[in-house]
Amino acid sequence: MSSSASIRPLRVTHVGPNATADAEDQVAVEAPLQIRVCDTEVHTVSLTMRTPGDDADLAVGFLFTEGILRHRHDAANVHLADNVAEITLRKGLKLDLKRQERHSYTSSSCGVCGKTSLEALRMDAPPGQRDTLQVSTRFLSGLSLAARERQAGFLATGGLHASALFGINGDHLLIREDVGRHNALDKLIGAAFLAELLPLSSHVLWLSGRISFELVQKAAMAGIHIIVAVGAPSTLAVDLAVEHNMTLIGFLREERFNIYCGAARIRTE
């Protein structure tokens, strides 16, 4: 993502050990997106700070990972205008307002800030299933380079997170970027949802930063079994991954990484 809507040129002063100089830099855009759901009425369900671009993916992915949308046909229409994404539900489907114990504002750094209880964080993700899915250490060692090469926004600004989806044969399928880690993943899952690719049980999710509870929760909702990240996980993220029989890998550095759970899916090669 490197469109004019997502990146803004700014004049900066570069300071070095021997001199300063005026220059132009590229900075990632952060702007609000209001997500609305329309059944017989219009409901505002979230206001998130995001990087413009792939807004339909973001809104649909958010609503799916929140348990509002279940199937592709649940979203009859997606309308985007003036930093508003409005999703019209299929006829007969109603928004369950009692289940929406969510805050009305989401920052770019936190997707669950403002939840009223820890119980409200645990969406009804499908239970972890036993499977024979395996990937090799050689496959994992090449993921970061493959993802970085496709991070157009990060390469231009240095200020965007990314979520990338790979097939276990090494094929790159999708990548989405955003100033918010959770937004990047919602965009990725939303794109997969709209393309009717869910569940993503035969795919590997790569994350550009640390692994938080909310990211594992969103991945579990999408049926993902293997998460690989450049950064570290939190204890709550590991606990949730164990609960859903997921493989969690952190500190991926070419041929080095830590397996926090689900080691049976990793084949030494």
JSON list of C-alpha atoms in Angstrom, two decimals, residues 133-135 245-249 259-268:
[
{"chain": "A", "resi": 133, "resn": "LEU", "atom": "CA", "xyz": [-0.42, -29.51, 9.12]},
{"chain": "A", "resi": 134, "resn": "GLN", "atom": "CA", "xyz": [3.36, -29.14, 9.06]},
{"chain": "A", "resi": 135, "resn": "VAL", "atom": "CA", "xyz": [5.84, -26.59, 7.74]},
{"chain": "A", "resi": 245, "resn": "ASN", "atom": "CA", "xyz": [-4.27, -25.66, 19.56]},
{"chain": "A", "resi": 246, "resn": "MET", "atom": "CA", "xyz": [-2.29, -23.10, 17.56]},
{"chain": "A", "resi": 247, "resn": "THR", "atom": "CA", "xyz": [1.42, -22.90, 16.78]},
{"chain": "A", "resi": 248, "resn": "LEU", "atom": "CA", "xyz": [3.02, -19.65, 17.92]},
{"chain": "A", "resi": 249, "resn": "ILE", "atom": "CA", "xyz": [6.48, -18.58, 16.75]},
{"chain": "A", "resi": 259, "resn": "ILE", "atom": "CA", "xyz": [8.46, -21.85, 19.29]},
{"chain": "A", "resi": 260, "resn": "TYR", "atom": "CA", "xyz": [6.13, -21.03, 22.18]},
{"chain": "A", "resi": 261, "resn": "CYS", "atom": "CA", "xyz": [3.54, -23.72, 21.55]},
{"chain": "A", "resi": 262, "resn": "GLY", "atom": "CA", "xyz": [2.48, -26.18, 18.87]},
{"chain": "A", "resi": 263, "resn": "ALA", "atom": "CA", "xyz": [5.99, -27.42, 18.03]},
{"chain": "A", "resi": 264, "resn": "ALA", "atom": "CA", "xyz": [4.61, -30.60, 16.42]},
{"chain": "A", "resi": 265, "resn": "ARG", "atom": "CA", "xyz": [3.74, -28.58, 13.31]},
{"chain": "A", "resi": 266, "resn": "ILE", "atom": "CA", "xyz": [7.35, -27.54, 12.73]},
{"chain": "A", "resi": 267, "resn": "ARG", "atom": "CA", "xyz": [9.55, -29.94, 10.76]},
{"chain": "A", "resi": 268, "resn": "THR", "atom": "CA", "xyz": [13.34, -29.54, 10.94]}
]
